[in-house]
Amino acid sequence: MATISRANPYVTLINVFTAAPERQQELIDLPAEATTSVIRRQPGYHSANLHRGLDGTHVVNYAQWRSRADFEAMLRAPLAQHHLQAADAIAQAAPVLYEVAFIDEVEA
């Protein structure tokens, strides 16, 4: 489960993919399968969440890693490379790593 807190050490990957509407579901299925089969076994992985854009052309991957070094090591892993290249073939990606800077919540 994603943990959003300024106190935790995680870095957050927010990757915004843009694809043709007829490929949006494929763009969800591909990283979901990659995460469950490869990514989650990489050192430092914490969580991943995929969000479908209501415009039909976007998918956002919100993933958390223990550290930037762990995330970068995953990018170099041969098994992960296969899945990353497959996503690149169907969509434009804009990946950026972040750290939590501010949180506001309304009590339920």
PDB file of N, CA, C and O in Angstrom, residues 2-33:
ATOM      1  N   ALA A   2       0.530   2.228  -0.767  1.00  0.00           N
ATOM      2  CA  ALA A   2       1.284   3.470  -0.807  1.00  0.00           C
ATOM      3  C   ALA A   2       1.260   4.134   0.563  1.00  0.00           C
ATOM      4  O   ALA A   2       0.251   4.114   1.256  1.00  0.00           O
ATOM      5  N   THR A   3       2.393   4.692   0.946  1.00  0.00           N
ATOM      6  CA  THR A   3       2.521   5.385   2.213  1.00  0.00           C
ATOM      7  C   THR A   3       2.946   6.814   1.908  1.00  0.00           C
ATOM      8  O   THR A   3       4.057   7.032   1.431  1.00  0.00           O
ATOM      9  N   ILE A   4       2.062   7.759   2.156  1.00  0.00           N
ATOM     10  CA  ILE A   4       2.392   9.152   1.881  1.00  0.00           C
ATOM     11  C   ILE A   4       2.615   9.842   3.216  1.00  0.00           C
ATOM     12  O   ILE A   4       1.679  10.055   3.992  1.00  0.00           O
ATOM     13  N   SER A   5       3.874  10.142   3.487  1.00  0.00           N
ATOM     14  CA  SER A   5       4.258  10.760   4.753  1.00  0.00           C
ATOM     15  C   SER A   5       5.606  11.442   4.567  1.00  0.00           C
ATOM     16  O   SER A   5       6.504  10.885   3.924  1.00  0.00           O
ATOM     17  N   ARG A   6       5.759  12.607   5.151  1.00  0.00           N
ATOM     18  CA  ARG A   6       7.053  13.279   5.083  1.00  0.00           C
ATOM     19  C   ARG A   6       8.082  12.548   5.929  1.00  0.00           C
ATOM     20  O   ARG A   6       9.275  12.713   5.743  1.00  0.00           O
ATOM     21  N   ALA A   7       7.614  11.713   6.862  1.00  0.00           N
ATOM     22  CA  ALA A   7       8.517  11.002   7.761  1.00  0.00           C
ATOM     23  C   ALA A   7       9.123   9.743   7.133  1.00  0.00           C
ATOM     24  O   ALA A   7      10.120   9.247   7.633  1.00  0.00           O
ATOM     25  N   ASN A   8       8.518   9.226   6.066  1.00  0.00           N
ATOM     26  CA  ASN A   8       9.084   8.001   5.487  1.00  0.00           C
ATOM     27  C   ASN A   8      10.197   8.346   4.505  1.00  0.00           C
ATOM     28  O   ASN A   8      10.241   9.437   3.959  1.00  0.00           O
ATOM     29  N   PRO A   9      11.079   7.411   4.268  1.00  0.00           N
ATOM     30  CA  PRO A   9      12.237   7.680   3.410  1.00  0.00           C
ATOM     31  C   PRO A   9      12.004   7.430   1.929  1.00  0.00           C
ATOM     32  O   PRO A   9      12.925   7.569   1.132  1.00  0.00           O
ATOM     33  N   TYR A  10      10.798   7.072   1.517  1.00  0.00           N
ATOM     34  CA  TYR A  10      10.556   6.664   0.135  1.00  0.00           C
ATOM     35  C   TYR A  10      10.711   7.807  -0.859  1.00  0.00           C
ATOM     36  O   TYR A  10      10.435   8.962  -0.558  1.00  0.00           O
ATOM     37  N   VAL A  11      11.125   7.430  -2.068  1.00  0.00           N
ATOM     38  CA  VAL A  11      11.024   8.340  -3.204  1.00  0.00           C
ATOM     39  C   VAL A  11       9.839   7.849  -4.025  1.00  0.00           C
ATOM     40  O   VAL A  11       9.510   6.656  -4.022  1.00  0.00           O
ATOM     41  N   THR A  12       9.188   8.763  -4.685  1.00  0.00           N
ATOM     42  CA  THR A  12       7.989   8.433  -5.451  1.00  0.00           C
ATOM     43  C   THR A  12       8.238   8.678  -6.930  1.00  0.00           C
ATOM     44  O   THR A  12       8.651   9.772  -7.320  1.00  0.00           O
ATOM     45  N   LEU A  13       7.970   7.659  -7.724  1.00  0.00           N
ATOM     46  CA  LEU A  13       7.995   7.800  -9.169  1.00  0.00           C
ATOM     47  C   LEU A  13       6.590   8.170  -9.607  1.00  0.00           C
ATOM     48  O   LEU A  13       5.626   7.470  -9.285  1.00  0.00           O
ATOM     49  N   ILE A  14       6.460   9.264 -10.322  1.00  0.00           N
ATOM     50  CA  ILE A  14       5.207   9.588 -10.988  1.00  0.00           C
ATOM     51  C   ILE A  14       5.529   9.610 -12.473  1.00  0.00           C
ATOM     52  O   ILE A  14       6.307  10.439 -12.937  1.00  0.00           O
ATOM     53  N   ASN A  15       4.975   8.640 -13.177  1.00  0.00           N
ATOM     54  CA  ASN A  15       5.237   8.488 -14.600  1.00  0.00           C
ATOM     55  C   ASN A  15       3.920   8.656 -15.344  1.00  0.00           C
ATOM     56  O   ASN A  15       3.008   7.857 -15.181  1.00  0.00           O
ATOM     57  N   VAL A  16       3.850   9.694 -16.142  1.00  0.00           N
ATOM     58  CA  VAL A  16       2.641   9.972 -16.915  1.00  0.00           C
ATOM     59  C   VAL A  16       2.857   9.461 -18.337  1.00  0.00           C
ATOM     60  O   VAL A  16       3.741   9.930 -19.047  1.00  0.00           O
ATOM     61  N   PHE A  17       2.052   8.469 -18.710  1.00  0.00           N
ATOM     62  CA  PHE A  17       2.101   7.898 -20.050  1.00  0.00           C
ATOM     63  C   PHE A  17       0.974   8.508 -20.886  1.00  0.00           C
ATOM     64  O   PHE A  17      -0.134   8.703 -20.388  1.00  0.00           O
ATOM     65  N   THR A  18       1.259   8.744 -22.152  1.00  0.00           N
ATOM     66  CA  THR A  18       0.241   9.209 -23.096  1.00  0.00           C
ATOM     67  C   THR A  18       0.232   8.250 -24.279  1.00  0.00           C
ATOM     68  O   THR A  18       1.276   7.971 -24.866  1.00  0.00           O
ATOM     69  N   ALA A  19      -0.955   7.759 -24.596  1.00  0.00           N
ATOM     70  CA  ALA A  19      -1.097   6.797 -25.699  1.00  0.00           C
ATOM     71  C   ALA A  19      -2.408   7.043 -26.423  1.00  0.00           C
ATOM     72  O   ALA A  19      -3.284   7.770 -25.941  1.00  0.00           O
ATOM     73  N   ALA A  20      -2.556   6.407 -27.547  1.00  0.00           N
ATOM     74  CA  ALA A  20      -3.820   6.465 -28.280  1.00  0.00           C
ATOM     75  C   ALA A  20      -4.903   5.809 -27.428  1.00  0.00           C
ATOM     76  O   ALA A  20      -4.634   4.853 -26.700  1.00  0.00           O
ATOM     77  N   PRO A  21      -6.142   6.309 -27.499  1.00  0.00           N
ATOM     78  CA  PRO A  21      -7.219   5.753 -26.673  1.00  0.00           C
ATOM     79  C   PRO A  21      -7.382   4.239 -26.790  1.00  0.00           C
ATOM     80  O   PRO A  21      -7.639   3.570 -25.788  1.00  0.00           O
ATOM     81  N   GLU A  22      -7.198   3.696 -27.990  1.00  0.00           N
ATOM     82  CA  GLU A  22      -7.370   2.252 -28.148  1.00  0.00           C
ATOM     83  C   GLU A  22      -6.255   1.441 -27.493  1.00  0.00           C
ATOM     84  O   GLU A  22      -6.345   0.228 -27.369  1.00  0.00           O
ATOM     85  N   ARG A  23      -5.216   2.119 -26.985  1.00  0.00           N
ATOM     86  CA  ARG A  23      -4.104   1.419 -26.327  1.00  0.00           C
ATOM     87  C   ARG A  23      -4.057   1.682 -24.820  1.00  0.00           C
ATOM     88  O   ARG A  23      -3.170   1.164 -24.145  1.00  0.00           O
ATOM     89  N   GLN A  24      -5.011   2.448 -24.313  1.00  0.00           N
ATOM     90  CA  GLN A  24      -4.972   2.778 -22.894  1.00  0.00           C
ATOM     91  C   GLN A  24      -5.010   1.527 -22.007  1.00  0.00           C
ATOM     92  O   GLN A  24      -4.230   1.406 -21.066  1.00  0.00           O
ATOM     93  N   GLN A  25      -5.904   0.590 -22.291  1.00  0.00           N
ATOM     94  CA  GLN A  25      -5.987  -0.612 -21.462  1.00  0.00           C
ATOM     95  C   GLN A  25      -4.699  -1.431 -21.540  1.00  0.00           C
ATOM     96  O   GLN A  25      -4.234  -1.960 -20.537  1.00  0.00           O
ATOM     97  N   GLU A  26      -4.125  -1.506 -22.717  1.00  0.00           N
ATOM     98  CA  GLU A  26      -2.842  -2.200 -22.872  1.00  0.00           C
ATOM     99  C   GLU A  26      -1.772  -1.536 -22.017  1.00  0.00           C
ATOM    100  O   GLU A  26      -0.929  -2.204 -21.420  1.00  0.00           O
ATOM    101  N   LEU A  27      -1.837  -0.214 -21.937  1.00  0.00           N
ATOM    102  CA  LEU A  27      -0.876   0.549 -21.147  1.00  0.00           C
ATOM    103  C   LEU A  27      -1.092   0.370 -19.646  1.00  0.00           C
ATOM    104  O   LEU A  27      -0.200   0.629 -18.859  1.00  0.00           O
ATOM    105  N   ILE A  28      -2.249  -0.071 -19.259  1.00  0.00           N
ATOM    106  CA  ILE A  28      -2.502  -0.443 -17.863  1.00  0.00           C
ATOM    107  C   ILE A  28      -2.060  -1.887 -17.627  1.00  0.00           C
ATOM    108  O   ILE A  28      -1.382  -2.191 -16.645  1.00  0.00           O
ATOM    109  N   ASP A  29      -2.420  -2.770 -18.539  1.00  0.00           N
ATOM    110  CA  ASP A  29      -2.097  -4.185 -18.380  1.00  0.00           C
ATOM    111  C   ASP A  29      -0.597  -4.445 -18.370  1.00  0.00           C
ATOM    112  O   ASP A  29      -0.104  -5.265 -17.588  1.00  0.00           O
ATOM    113  N   LEU A  30       0.132  -3.763 -19.232  1.00  0.00           N
ATOM    114  CA  LEU A  30       1.576  -3.993 -19.355  1.00  0.00           C
ATOM    115  C   LEU A  30       2.322  -3.691 -18.057  1.00  0.00           C
ATOM    116  O   LEU A  30       3.022  -4.560 -17.536  1.00  0.00           O
ATOM    117  N   PRO A  31       2.210  -2.489 -17.468  1.00  0.00           N
ATOM    118  CA  PRO A  31       2.929  -2.261 -16.212  1.00  0.00           C
ATOM    119  C   PRO A  31       2.359  -3.054 -15.041  1.00  0.00           C
ATOM    120  O   PRO A  31       3.089  -3.405 -14.114  1.00  0.00           O
ATOM    121  N   ALA A  32       1.075  -3.376 -15.079  1.00  0.00           N
ATOM    122  CA  ALA A  32       0.513  -4.202 -13.999  1.00  0.00           C
ATOM    123  C   ALA A  32       1.168  -5.578 -14.013  1.00  0.00           C
ATOM    124  O   ALA A  32       1.577  -6.106 -12.965  1.00  0.00           O
ATOM    125  N   GLU A  33       1.291  -6.165 -15.196  1.00  0.00           N
ATOM    126  CA  GLU A  33       1.933  -7.479 -15.309  1.00  0.00           C
ATOM    127  C   GLU A  33       3.412  -7.384 -14.962  1.00  0.00           C
ATOM    128  O   GLU A  33       3.960  -8.243 -14.266  1.00  0.00           O
TER     129      GLU A  33
END
